[in-house]
Amino acid sequence: MAEAGGAAATAPDIDPDFEPQSRPRSCTWPLPRPELPAGAAEAGGTGGTGAAAEEGAGGAAAAAAAAGPGRAEGARAGGGGGAAAAAARKGGSRRNAWGNLSYADLITQAIESSPEKRLTLSQIYDWMVRCVPYFKDKGDSNSSAGWKNSIRHNLSLHSKFIKVHNEATGKSSWWMLNPEGGKSGKAPRRRAASMDNSSKLAKVRSKASKKKPPLQSAPEATADSPGSQFPKWPGSPSSRSNEDSDVWNTFRLSPILTEQDDLHDEELLPSMVYSSASSNVPPTVTEELELIDGLNLMSPSSSVLSTQQSTSSGQIQRDSSFSLRSPSAAGQTATFGNSLFNPVEMSLQSSVSHFSGPQTLEALLTPGSPPPRDVLMTQVDPVLPQTGGRMSSRTLLLLGGQATQSKMSSGNLRGKPAEQQAEPVGASALPSTLPIVASPQNTASINSLKAPVSATAAQSVQLGSPPLLSSAGPAPLGLNQDRLPIDLDIDMYMENLECDMDYIIRSELMDADGLDFNFEPVPSTPSYPSSSQASSHTWVPS
DNA sequence: CTTCCTAAACATA
DNA sequence: TATGTTTAGGAAG
């Protein structure tokens, strides 16, 4: 508070300092208030967590902002200068006028802050303006040009961000975090090659063709149902409400692979496997979950999975994991790495696993029969132009959001549990034995069920993993292996989710770059990686 | 040398 | 015009 006060004094509009993480809630998507002045919202909403921040920072930022908004140099200089003062904190100096976070980091946070973990470009801009003090005043004026350009640049440049076709009207694409996490900055994970995924990918990608316009929405199965109201904020429950029409779980996704079918690079191998990736990428866990849960709904095939798990060697995974865009049409089927589901899988299995695994992913994916949209399958979109549209490379098409919804729900939970409840509860009531997997054949039935089922599944999934993440979890391991009671009450879920989110956020922060604010002691922080992984995927190659 | 920021040229819808 | 992609140059660690 004290800090805040000081900062406030300097710059009313500007936030003391930017720590999106520290106050996730204030900057989250279903915006509490239209244009809340940062100060107010934060102060009120954040409650205690974010409080600690660097006071100096605020001043510095403000100063910088005021002083030299224009140039990089200005900003930099400002940052540097201010840094000295602010630097005190951590030895870290703010690299930029807005703090230590890079654009990429900011974008990441923006995306993460959204319930569905996806934002359109404009939403990202928006977030920046709302949540990052430095940009607060630069929102609408022409001054925005520069940083917006940078935002776009970053989105395109980093493999860490993936573009998802937004089928709603002519909206711009959704930008999501690449589950694989091609982080470019800090968390050095395995980057064997100096180049690292991002750059490398970028490069590779880049060479792809540029001439041919990708016909993005060709078949667009769901297109017809207009996302109608596709929520301005994806997070909004709307999608859920109208699952009736377009919310198919379907989503196609094209892995991160490069266009070069030959992704022999080992780097890619592991990367494709989301789950495995998780081991390295703590922060992204969430996203993984999202994907996973979505997927897992669809891909229960346990048997296959298990195999994979054990093997986990990598190559195999790679192979099986996805065969992405092969030039030929046939190749388009993406086989999802089972590994992907593993973690979830495990949990699911216990609870829901009755469905016999006859339907393996492959079966599901069967290229031959284009499943009605109901099938919640991950198929590499037929949409991809054989021309090799570049769009496919990182573009993830995702239609309908049920899959994501589950996630979203988590986001909403806090906000409106009530709504949430209705569904989940109902879902829980459903027989767990429902065939979750939708094979083309089943689609019909699934269709009707899908809503509930998905909910259930989602829940279970959430349950499964979150606990791991959540520090509080009484006995994460036990839970995990044990199985998840489907009938847990929502509160539980909520809690888990909450923890999860916060937890993740926190970890993210820590990871991020040492944001200064210190949170509460996070008991299990250190364990985070290990616990989550260990428990959830024992199979992890490590 | 690598990471990042910024600017800007292009390409598309 | 808004979005996206790419390429370039420069600064900082």
Coordinates of C-alpha atoms (C1' of nucleotides) in Angstrom, one line a residue:
Chain A
M1 CA 0.0 0.0 0.0
A2 CA 2.6 2.4 1.0
E3 CA 4.2 1.8 -2.3
A4 CA 1.1 2.2 -4.1
G5 CA 0.5 5.4 -2.5
G6 CA 3.8 6.8 -3.5
A7 CA 3.5 5.7 -6.9
A8 CA 0.0 7.0 -7.2
A9 CA 1.2 10.3 -6.1
T10 CA 3.5 10.4 -9.0
A11 CA 1.1 9.2 -11.5
P12 CA -2.5 8.9 -10.8
D13 CA -3.3 6.8 -13.7
I14 CA -0.2 4.8 -13.8
D15 CA 0.1 1.9 -11.7
P16 CA 2.8 1.7 -9.2
D17 CA 4.5 -0.7 -11.1
F18 CA 3.6 -3.4 -13.3
E19 CA 3.1 -6.7 -11.9
P20 CA 0.5 -8.3 -13.8
Q21 CA 1.0 -11.5 -12.1
S22 CA 0.7 -10.1 -8.8
R23 CA -2.8 -9.1 -9.4
P24 CA -4.0 -11.5 -11.9
R25 CA -7.5 -10.9 -11.0
S26 CA -7.6 -7.3 -11.6
C27 CA -6.4 -7.7 -15.0
T28 CA -8.2 -10.7 -16.0
W29 CA -10.5 -10.9 -18.7
P30 CA -14.0 -10.9 -17.8
L31 CA -13.1 -7.4 -16.8
P32 CA -14.7 -6.5 -13.7
R33 CA -15.1 -3.1 -14.9
P34 CA -15.0 -1.5 -18.1
E35 CA -12.2 0.8 -17.7
L36 CA -11.2 0.7 -14.2
P37 CA -8.6 2.9 -13.3
A38 CA -5.8 0.7 -12.5
G39 CA -5.3 2.0 -9.1
A40 CA -8.8 1.4 -7.9
A41 CA -9.3 -1.9 -9.3
E42 CA -6.0 -3.1 -8.2
A43 CA -6.2 -1.8 -4.9
G44 CA -9.6 -3.2 -4.3
G45 CA -9.4 -6.4 -6.2
T46 CA -6.0 -7.6 -5.5
G47 CA -6.3 -7.8 -2.0
G48 CA -3.1 -8.6 -0.4
T49 CA -1.0 -10.5 -2.7
G50 CA 0.3 -8.0 -5.0
A51 CA 0.9 -5.4 -2.5
A52 CA 4.5 -5.8 -2.3
A53 CA 6.0 -4.3 -5.3
E54 CA 8.7 -2.1 -6.0
E55 CA 7.9 1.3 -5.2
G56 CA 10.8 2.6 -7.1
A57 CA 9.7 0.9 -10.0
G58 CA 6.5 2.8 -10.2
G59 CA 8.3 6.0 -10.1
A60 CA 10.8 4.9 -12.6
A61 CA 8.2 3.7 -14.9
A62 CA 6.2 6.7 -14.6
A63 CA 9.1 8.9 -15.1
A64 CA 10.2 7.0 -18.1
A65 CA 6.8 7.1 -19.5
A66 CA 6.6 10.7 -19.0
A67 CA 10.0 11.5 -20.1
G68 CA 10.7 9.6 -23.2
P69 CA 7.8 7.7 -24.5
G70 CA 9.0 8.2 -27.9
R71 CA 12.1 6.4 -28.6
A72 CA 13.6 3.2 -27.7
E73 CA 16.5 5.1 -26.4
G74 CA 14.3 7.2 -24.4
A75 CA 12.6 4.2 -23.0
R76 CA 15.7 2.4 -22.5
A77 CA 17.6 5.2 -21.0
G78 CA 14.7 5.9 -18.8
G79 CA 14.6 2.3 -17.8
G80 CA 18.2 2.2 -17.1
G81 CA 18.2 5.4 -15.2
G82 CA 15.2 4.6 -13.2
A83 CA 16.5 1.2 -12.8
A84 CA 19.2 2.4 -10.6
A85 CA 16.7 3.4 -8.1
A86 CA 14.4 0.6 -8.7
A87 CA 17.2 -1.7 -9.2
A88 CA 17.7 -1.7 -5.6
R89 CA 15.2 -4.3 -5.3
K90 CA 16.7 -7.1 -7.0
G91 CA 19.7 -6.1 -8.7
G92 CA 17.6 -6.3 -11.6
S93 CA 17.0 -3.3 -13.4
R94 CA 14.1 -2.8 -15.5
R95 CA 15.1 -3.3 -18.9
N96 CA 12.2 -1.5 -20.4
A97 CA 10.2 1.4 -19.5
W98 CA 7.5 -0.8 -18.3
G99 CA 9.6 -3.1 -16.3
N100 CA 11.6 -6.2 -16.8
L101 CA 9.2 -8.0 -18.8
S102 CA 9.7 -8.3 -22.4
Y103 CA 7.0 -7.9 -24.8
A104 CA 6.8 -11.5 -25.1
D105 CA 6.3 -11.8 -21.4
L106 CA 3.7 -9.3 -21.4
I107 CA 1.9 -10.9 -24.1
T108 CA 2.1 -14.2 -22.4
Q109 CA 0.6 -12.8 -19.4
A110 CA -2.1 -11.1 -21.2
I111 CA -3.0 -14.4 -22.8
E112 CA -2.8 -16.2 -19.6
S113 CA -4.9 -13.8 -17.9
S114 CA -7.7 -14.6 -20.2
P115 CA -10.1 -17.3 -19.2
E116 CA -9.6 -19.1 -22.3
K117 CA -6.1 -18.3 -22.7
R118 CA -6.5 -16.7 -25.9
L119 CA -6.8 -13.2 -27.1
T120 CA -7.0 -11.4 -30.2
L121 CA -4.5 -8.9 -31.1
S122 CA -6.7 -6.1 -30.2
Q123 CA -7.5 -7.7 -26.9
I124 CA -3.8 -7.9 -26.2
Y125 CA -3.4 -4.3 -26.9
D126 CA -6.2 -3.7 -24.6
W127 CA -4.7 -5.7 -21.9
M128 CA -1.5 -3.8 -22.2
V129 CA -3.3 -0.6 -21.9
R130 CA -5.3 -1.7 -19.0
C131 CA -2.7 -3.6 -17.1
V132 CA 0.6 -2.2 -17.9
P133 CA 0.9 1.3 -16.6
Y134 CA 3.4 2.2 -19.0
F135 CA 1.0 1.7 -21.8
K136 CA -1.9 3.2 -20.1
D137 CA -1.7 6.5 -21.6
K138 CA -0.5 5.1 -24.9
G139 CA -3.6 3.2 -25.6
D140 CA -5.5 5.1 -28.1
S141 CA -3.4 7.9 -29.2
N142 CA -1.2 7.6 -32.2
S143 CA 1.5 6.9 -29.8
S144 CA 0.3 3.4 -29.8
A145 CA 1.8 2.6 -33.1
G146 CA 5.2 1.7 -32.0
W147 CA 4.5 -0.7 -29.2
K148 CA 1.7 -2.2 -31.1
N149 CA 3.9 -2.9 -33.8
S150 CA 6.2 -4.6 -31.4
I151 CA 3.4 -6.6 -30.0
R152 CA 2.6 -7.9 -33.4
H153 CA 6.1 -8.4 -34.1
N154 CA 6.5 -10.5 -31.1
L155 CA 3.5 -12.5 -31.7
S156 CA 4.7 -13.4 -35.1
L157 CA 8.2 -13.9 -34.2
H158 CA 8.1 -16.2 -31.2
S159 CA 7.0 -19.7 -31.6
K160 CA 5.8 -19.3 -28.1
F161 CA 2.7 -17.8 -29.5
I162 CA 0.4 -19.5 -31.8
K163 CA -2.2 -18.2 -33.9
V164 CA -5.6 -19.8 -33.8
H165 CA -8.0 -19.2 -36.5
N166 CA -10.8 -17.3 -35.2
E167 CA -13.8 -18.3 -37.0
A168 CA -16.0 -15.7 -35.8
T169 CA -16.8 -13.1 -38.3
G170 CA -13.8 -11.5 -39.6
K171 CA -12.1 -11.3 -36.4
S172 CA -8.5 -11.5 -36.2
S173 CA -7.0 -14.7 -35.0
W174 CA -6.7 -15.8 -31.5
W175 CA -3.3 -15.8 -30.1
M176 CA -2.5 -18.5 -27.6
L177 CA 0.4 -19.7 -25.9
N178 CA 2.1 -22.5 -27.5
P179 CA 1.7 -25.4 -25.1
E180 CA 5.0 -26.5 -26.1
G181 CA 6.3 -23.3 -24.9
G182 CA 9.0 -22.1 -27.1
K183 CA 10.1 -19.7 -24.6
S184 CA 12.6 -17.5 -25.9
G185 CA 13.8 -15.7 -22.9
K186 CA 14.5 -16.8 -19.5
A187 CA 13.5 -20.2 -18.7
P188 CA 16.2 -21.8 -20.5
R189 CA 15.1 -25.2 -20.9
R190 CA 16.8 -27.4 -23.1
R191 CA 17.9 -25.2 -25.8
A192 CA 20.5 -27.4 -27.1
A193 CA 21.1 -25.3 -30.1
S194 CA 21.7 -21.7 -29.5
M195 CA 19.2 -21.0 -32.0
D196 CA 16.5 -22.4 -30.0
N197 CA 13.1 -23.3 -31.2
S198 CA 11.8 -19.9 -31.6
S199 CA 14.3 -18.6 -33.8
K200 CA 14.9 -21.8 -35.6
L201 CA 11.3 -22.4 -36.0
A202 CA 10.7 -19.0 -37.0
K203 CA 13.3 -19.3 -39.6
V204 CA 12.2 -22.4 -40.9
R205 CA 8.8 -21.3 -40.9
S206 CA 9.6 -18.2 -42.5
K207 CA 10.8 -19.8 -45.5
A208 CA 7.6 -21.5 -46.0
S209 CA 5.8 -20.2 -48.8
K210 CA 4.5 -16.8 -48.8
K211 CA 2.8 -16.6 -52.0
K212 CA -0.1 -18.8 -51.6
P213 CA -2.8 -17.5 -49.6
P214 CA -3.9 -20.0 -47.2
L215 CA -7.5 -20.7 -47.6
Q216 CA -8.1 -20.7 -44.1
S217 CA -11.6 -21.3 -43.7
A218 CA -12.3 -23.6 -46.4
P219 CA -14.4 -26.4 -45.0
E220 CA -15.0 -24.6 -41.9
A221 CA -17.4 -27.0 -40.7
T222 CA -18.6 -24.9 -37.9
A223 CA -18.3 -21.8 -39.6
D224 CA -21.8 -21.7 -40.3
S225 CA -22.8 -21.4 -36.8
P226 CA -21.5 -18.2 -36.4
G227 CA -19.9 -17.8 -33.4
S228 CA -22.5 -15.7 -33.6
Q229 CA -21.8 -13.9 -30.7
F230 CA -18.5 -15.1 -30.2
P231 CA -17.8 -13.4 -27.1
K232 CA -15.9 -10.4 -27.3
W233 CA -14.0 -11.9 -24.5
P234 CA -13.6 -15.4 -25.1
G235 CA -13.7 -16.0 -21.6
S236 CA -17.2 -15.2 -21.4
P237 CA -19.5 -18.0 -20.7
S238 CA -21.3 -17.5 -23.8
S239 CA -19.6 -20.2 -25.6
R240 CA -20.7 -22.6 -23.1
S241 CA -24.2 -21.5 -23.2
N242 CA -24.5 -22.1 -26.8
E243 CA -22.8 -25.2 -27.0
D244 CA -25.8 -26.2 -28.8
S245 CA -24.6 -25.1 -32.0
D246 CA -21.1 -24.4 -32.7
V247 CA -19.4 -25.5 -29.7
W248 CA -18.0 -28.6 -31.0
N249 CA -15.1 -29.8 -29.2
T250 CA -13.5 -30.2 -32.4
F251 CA -10.6 -28.5 -32.8
R252 CA -8.0 -29.1 -35.1
L253 CA -4.6 -28.4 -34.1
S254 CA -1.6 -28.4 -35.9
P255 CA 1.4 -28.9 -33.8
I256 CA 4.1 -26.8 -33.6
L257 CA 6.0 -28.5 -36.1
T258 CA 7.6 -26.7 -38.7
E259 CA 6.5 -26.9 -42.1
Q260 CA 9.4 -29.0 -42.9
D261 CA 8.1 -32.3 -42.4
D262 CA 11.4 -33.3 -41.4
L263 CA 11.6 -32.1 -38.0
H264 CA 14.3 -34.3 -37.2
D265 CA 15.6 -31.9 -34.9
E266 CA 15.6 -33.5 -31.6
E267 CA 14.4 -30.3 -30.3
L268 CA 11.2 -30.7 -31.9
L269 CA 10.7 -34.1 -30.8
P270 CA 10.1 -33.5 -27.2
S271 CA 8.5 -30.3 -28.0
M272 CA 5.7 -31.9 -29.7
V273 CA 4.8 -33.9 -26.9
Y274 CA 3.0 -31.6 -24.8
S275 CA 3.1 -33.6 -21.8
S276 CA 6.7 -34.1 -21.9
A277 CA 7.1 -30.6 -22.5
S278 CA 5.4 -30.0 -19.3
S279 CA 8.3 -31.3 -17.5
N280 CA 10.2 -28.5 -18.6
V281 CA 7.7 -25.9 -18.7
P282 CA 6.0 -25.2 -15.6
P283 CA 4.2 -22.2 -16.4
T284 CA 2.6 -23.6 -19.4
V285 CA 1.2 -26.4 -17.6
T286 CA -2.1 -24.8 -17.6
E287 CA -2.3 -24.6 -21.2
E288 CA -1.3 -28.1 -21.5
L289 CA -4.1 -29.0 -19.3
E290 CA -6.3 -27.1 -21.4
L291 CA -5.3 -28.8 -24.5
I292 CA -5.2 -32.0 -22.7
D293 CA -8.4 -31.8 -21.2
G294 CA -9.9 -31.0 -24.4
L295 CA -8.1 -33.6 -26.1
N296 CA -8.5 -36.1 -23.6
L297 CA -12.1 -35.9 -23.9
M298 CA -11.6 -37.1 -27.2
S299 CA -8.8 -39.4 -26.9
P300 CA -9.2 -41.8 -24.2
S301 CA -7.5 -44.5 -25.8
S302 CA -5.6 -45.8 -22.9
S303 CA -3.9 -48.7 -24.3
V304 CA -2.1 -46.8 -26.8
L305 CA -1.2 -44.3 -24.3
S306 CA 0.3 -46.6 -22.0
T307 CA 2.5 -47.9 -24.5
Q308 CA 3.7 -44.6 -25.3
Q309 CA 4.2 -43.7 -21.8
S310 CA 6.4 -46.4 -21.1
T311 CA 8.3 -45.8 -24.2
S312 CA 8.5 -42.2 -23.8
S313 CA 11.7 -42.5 -25.6
G314 CA 11.0 -39.7 -27.8
Q315 CA 11.3 -40.8 -31.1
I316 CA 8.3 -42.9 -30.9
Q317 CA 6.5 -40.2 -29.4
R318 CA 7.4 -38.0 -32.1
D319 CA 6.3 -40.2 -34.6
S320 CA 3.1 -41.1 -33.1
S321 CA 2.6 -37.9 -31.5
F322 CA 1.8 -36.0 -34.4
S323 CA 2.3 -36.4 -37.9
L324 CA 1.6 -33.1 -39.0
R325 CA 1.4 -31.5 -42.1
S326 CA 2.7 -33.8 -44.5
P327 CA 2.5 -32.4 -47.9
S328 CA 0.2 -35.0 -49.0
A329 CA -3.3 -34.8 -48.0
A330 CA -3.2 -38.0 -46.2
G331 CA -0.6 -36.8 -44.0
Q332 CA -2.8 -34.3 -42.6
T333 CA -4.1 -36.4 -40.0
A334 CA -2.5 -35.5 -36.9
T335 CA -1.9 -38.1 -34.6
F336 CA -1.7 -36.7 -31.3
G337 CA 0.9 -37.9 -29.1
N338 CA -0.7 -39.9 -26.6
S339 CA 1.8 -38.8 -24.4
L340 CA -0.1 -35.7 -24.4
F341 CA -2.9 -37.2 -22.6
N342 CA -1.0 -39.4 -20.4
P343 CA -1.2 -37.5 -17.4
V344 CA -4.7 -36.8 -17.7
E345 CA -5.2 -40.0 -19.1
M346 CA -4.1 -41.6 -16.1
S347 CA -6.5 -39.9 -14.0
L348 CA -9.2 -40.2 -16.3
Q349 CA -8.7 -43.7 -16.7
S350 CA -9.4 -44.5 -13.3
S351 CA -12.5 -42.5 -13.1
V352 CA -13.8 -42.7 -16.5
S353 CA -11.9 -45.2 -18.2
H354 CA -14.5 -47.6 -18.9
F355 CA -14.6 -46.9 -22.4
S356 CA -12.7 -49.5 -23.9
G357 CA -10.0 -48.3 -25.9
P358 CA -11.1 -49.6 -29.2
Q359 CA -11.0 -46.2 -30.4
T360 CA -7.6 -45.3 -30.5
L361 CA -6.6 -41.9 -31.5
E362 CA -5.9 -43.1 -34.8
A363 CA -9.3 -44.5 -35.2
L364 CA -10.7 -41.3 -34.2
L365 CA -8.6 -39.5 -36.4
T366 CA -9.3 -41.6 -39.3
P367 CA -8.6 -39.3 -42.1
G368 CA -10.9 -41.1 -44.3
S369 CA -14.0 -40.2 -42.7
P370 CA -14.3 -36.7 -41.8
P371 CA -16.1 -36.7 -38.7
P372 CA -18.9 -34.5 -38.2
R373 CA -18.0 -31.6 -36.2
D374 CA -19.1 -33.4 -33.3
V375 CA -16.3 -35.5 -33.1
L376 CA -14.0 -33.9 -30.8
M377 CA -11.1 -34.8 -32.6
T378 CA -7.9 -33.3 -33.2
Q379 CA -7.5 -33.5 -36.7
V380 CA -5.2 -31.7 -38.6
D381 CA -7.3 -29.6 -40.4
P382 CA -8.1 -30.4 -43.8
V383 CA -8.2 -26.9 -44.0
L384 CA -4.7 -26.8 -44.6
P385 CA -4.0 -26.1 -48.0
Q386 CA -1.9 -28.7 -49.5
T387 CA -0.2 -25.8 -50.8
G388 CA 1.4 -25.8 -47.6
G389 CA 0.0 -22.7 -46.3
R390 CA 2.2 -21.4 -43.7
M391 CA -0.7 -20.9 -41.5
S392 CA -0.6 -24.4 -40.5
S393 CA 2.7 -24.3 -39.0
R394 CA 1.7 -22.9 -35.8
T395 CA -1.7 -22.2 -36.3
L396 CA -4.0 -24.0 -34.3
L397 CA -7.5 -24.1 -35.3
L398 CA -9.9 -24.4 -32.7
L399 CA -13.4 -24.5 -33.1
G400 CA -15.9 -24.3 -30.6
G401 CA -14.7 -24.1 -27.3
Q402 CA -15.8 -26.8 -25.2
A403 CA -12.6 -28.1 -24.7
T404 CA -11.3 -24.9 -23.7
Q405 CA -14.4 -24.2 -21.9
S406 CA -13.4 -26.4 -19.2
K407 CA -10.5 -24.2 -18.7
M408 CA -12.5 -21.3 -19.1
S409 CA -14.8 -22.4 -16.4
S410 CA -11.9 -22.5 -14.1
G411 CA -11.4 -18.9 -14.9
N412 CA -15.0 -18.2 -14.3
L413 CA -15.3 -20.1 -11.3
R414 CA -14.2 -17.4 -9.2
G415 CA -16.5 -15.1 -10.9
K416 CA -19.5 -17.0 -11.1
P417 CA -19.6 -20.3 -9.6
A418 CA -23.2 -20.5 -9.7
E419 CA -23.4 -20.9 -13.3
Q420 CA -20.7 -23.3 -13.3
Q421 CA -22.4 -25.4 -10.9
A422 CA -25.3 -26.3 -12.8
E423 CA -23.4 -28.0 -15.4
P424 CA -20.8 -29.8 -13.6
V425 CA -23.2 -31.1 -11.2
G426 CA -25.4 -32.4 -13.8
A427 CA -22.4 -33.9 -15.4
S428 CA -21.2 -35.6 -12.4
A429 CA -24.5 -37.3 -12.3
L430 CA -24.0 -38.8 -15.5
P431 CA -22.6 -42.2 -15.7
S432 CA -19.0 -42.1 -15.8
T433 CA -19.1 -44.9 -18.2
L434 CA -20.2 -42.8 -21.0
P435 CA -18.1 -43.2 -23.9
I436 CA -16.2 -40.2 -24.0
V437 CA -14.5 -40.8 -27.0
A438 CA -16.4 -39.9 -30.0
S439 CA -15.7 -41.9 -32.8
P440 CA -17.3 -40.9 -36.0
Q441 CA -19.9 -43.4 -35.3
N442 CA -20.6 -42.4 -31.9
T443 CA -20.8 -38.9 -32.7
A444 CA -24.5 -38.9 -32.7
S445 CA -24.8 -40.1 -29.3
I446 CA -22.0 -38.0 -28.2
N447 CA -23.5 -35.2 -29.6
S448 CA -26.3 -35.2 -27.2
L449 CA -24.1 -36.1 -24.4
K450 CA -21.3 -34.0 -25.3
A451 CA -22.1 -31.2 -23.2
P452 CA -22.3 -32.9 -20.0
V453 CA -19.7 -35.3 -20.7
S454 CA -17.3 -32.8 -21.6
A455 CA -18.0 -31.1 -18.5
T456 CA -17.4 -34.2 -16.5
A457 CA -14.3 -35.0 -18.2
A458 CA -13.1 -31.6 -17.9
Q459 CA -13.7 -31.8 -14.3
S460 CA -12.0 -34.9 -13.8
V461 CA -9.2 -33.7 -15.7
Q462 CA -8.9 -30.7 -13.8
L463 CA -9.1 -32.6 -10.8
G464 CA -6.4 -34.8 -11.8
S465 CA -3.8 -32.4 -12.6
P466 CA -4.5 -29.4 -10.6
P467 CA -4.1 -31.0 -7.4
L468 CA -0.6 -31.7 -8.4
L469 CA -0.1 -28.2 -9.0
S470 CA -1.9 -26.9 -6.1
S471 CA 0.4 -26.7 -3.2
A472 CA -2.3 -27.2 -0.8
G473 CA -3.4 -30.5 -2.0
P474 CA -3.5 -32.8 0.8
A475 CA -2.3 -35.8 -1.0
P476 CA -1.8 -35.0 -4.5
L477 CA -0.2 -38.2 -5.3
G478 CA -2.8 -40.2 -3.7
L479 CA -5.4 -38.4 -5.4
N480 CA -3.8 -38.7 -8.7
Q481 CA -3.2 -42.3 -8.7
D482 CA -6.1 -43.0 -6.7
R483 CA -8.6 -41.7 -9.0
L484 CA -10.8 -38.9 -8.9
P485 CA -14.1 -39.1 -7.4
I486 CA -16.4 -37.8 -10.0
D487 CA -18.8 -36.7 -7.5
L488 CA -16.5 -34.3 -5.8
D489 CA -18.3 -31.2 -5.2
I490 CA -17.5 -28.3 -7.1
D491 CA -16.1 -26.5 -4.4
M492 CA -13.3 -28.8 -4.4
Y493 CA -12.8 -28.2 -8.0
M494 CA -12.9 -24.6 -7.4
E495 CA -10.4 -24.8 -4.9
N496 CA -8.2 -26.7 -6.9
L497 CA -8.6 -24.5 -9.7
E498 CA -8.0 -21.6 -7.7
C499 CA -4.9 -22.9 -6.3
D500 CA -3.9 -24.0 -9.5
M501 CA -4.2 -20.8 -11.2
D502 CA -2.6 -18.9 -8.5
Y503 CA 0.0 -21.3 -8.2
I504 CA 0.8 -21.3 -11.8
I505 CA 0.8 -17.7 -11.9
R506 CA 3.1 -17.6 -9.1
S507 CA 5.4 -20.0 -10.5
E508 CA 5.2 -18.2 -13.7
L509 CA 6.3 -15.2 -12.0
M510 CA 9.1 -16.7 -10.4
D511 CA 10.1 -18.2 -13.5
A512 CA 9.5 -15.2 -15.4
D513 CA 12.2 -13.3 -14.2
G514 CA 12.2 -12.7 -10.8
L515 CA 9.5 -10.3 -10.6
D516 CA 10.1 -8.6 -7.6
F517 CA 7.0 -8.7 -5.7
N518 CA 7.1 -11.4 -3.3
F519 CA 4.2 -13.5 -2.7
E520 CA 3.4 -15.3 0.2
P521 CA 5.8 -18.0 0.8
V522 CA 4.5 -20.5 -1.5
P523 CA 5.3 -23.5 0.4
S524 CA 5.7 -25.9 -2.3
T525 CA 7.0 -23.8 -4.9
P526 CA 10.2 -25.6 -5.3
S527 CA 8.4 -28.8 -5.5
Y528 CA 6.2 -27.5 -8.1
P529 CA 8.0 -28.8 -11.0
S530 CA 8.9 -32.0 -9.5
S531 CA 5.6 -32.6 -7.9
S532 CA 3.5 -31.9 -10.8
Q533 CA 5.5 -33.9 -13.1
A534 CA 6.4 -36.6 -10.9
S535 CA 3.0 -37.2 -9.7
S536 CA 1.3 -36.6 -12.8
H537 CA 3.5 -38.2 -15.2
T538 CA 5.7 -40.6 -13.6
W539 CA 6.4 -41.8 -17.0
V540 CA 8.1 -38.7 -17.9
P541 CA 11.3 -39.3 -19.5
S542 CA 13.0 -36.7 -17.6
Chain B
dC1 C1' 27.1 -13.5 -28.9
dT2 C1' 22.3 -13.6 -27.6
dT3 C1' 18.2 -11.3 -26.3
dC4 C1' 15.1 -7.6 -27.0
dC5 C1' 13.3 -3.4 -28.8
dT6 C1' 12.0 -0.6 -32.6
dA7 C1' 11.2 0.6 -37.2
dA8 C1' 9.6 -0.5 -41.4
dA9 C1' 8.6 -2.9 -45.7
dC10 C1' 5.3 -6.1 -47.3
dA11 C1' 1.4 -9.0 -47.7
dT12 C1' -3.6 -9.9 -46.7
dA13 C1' -8.2 -9.5 -45.7
Chain C
dT1 C1' -7.1 0.0 -41.8
dA2 C1' -6.1 -3.8 -39.0
dT3 C1' -3.4 -7.9 -38.9
dG4 C1' 0.5 -10.6 -39.7
dT5 C1' 5.3 -11.6 -41.3
dT6 C1' 9.9 -10.6 -42.0
dT7 C1' 14.0 -8.2 -42.1
dA8 C1' 17.3 -4.9 -40.2
dG9 C1' 19.8 -2.2 -37.1
dG10 C1' 21.0 -1.0 -32.5
dA11 C1' 21.5 -1.5 -27.5
dA12 C1' 22.3 -4.0 -23.3
dG13 C1' 24.0 -7.9 -20.6

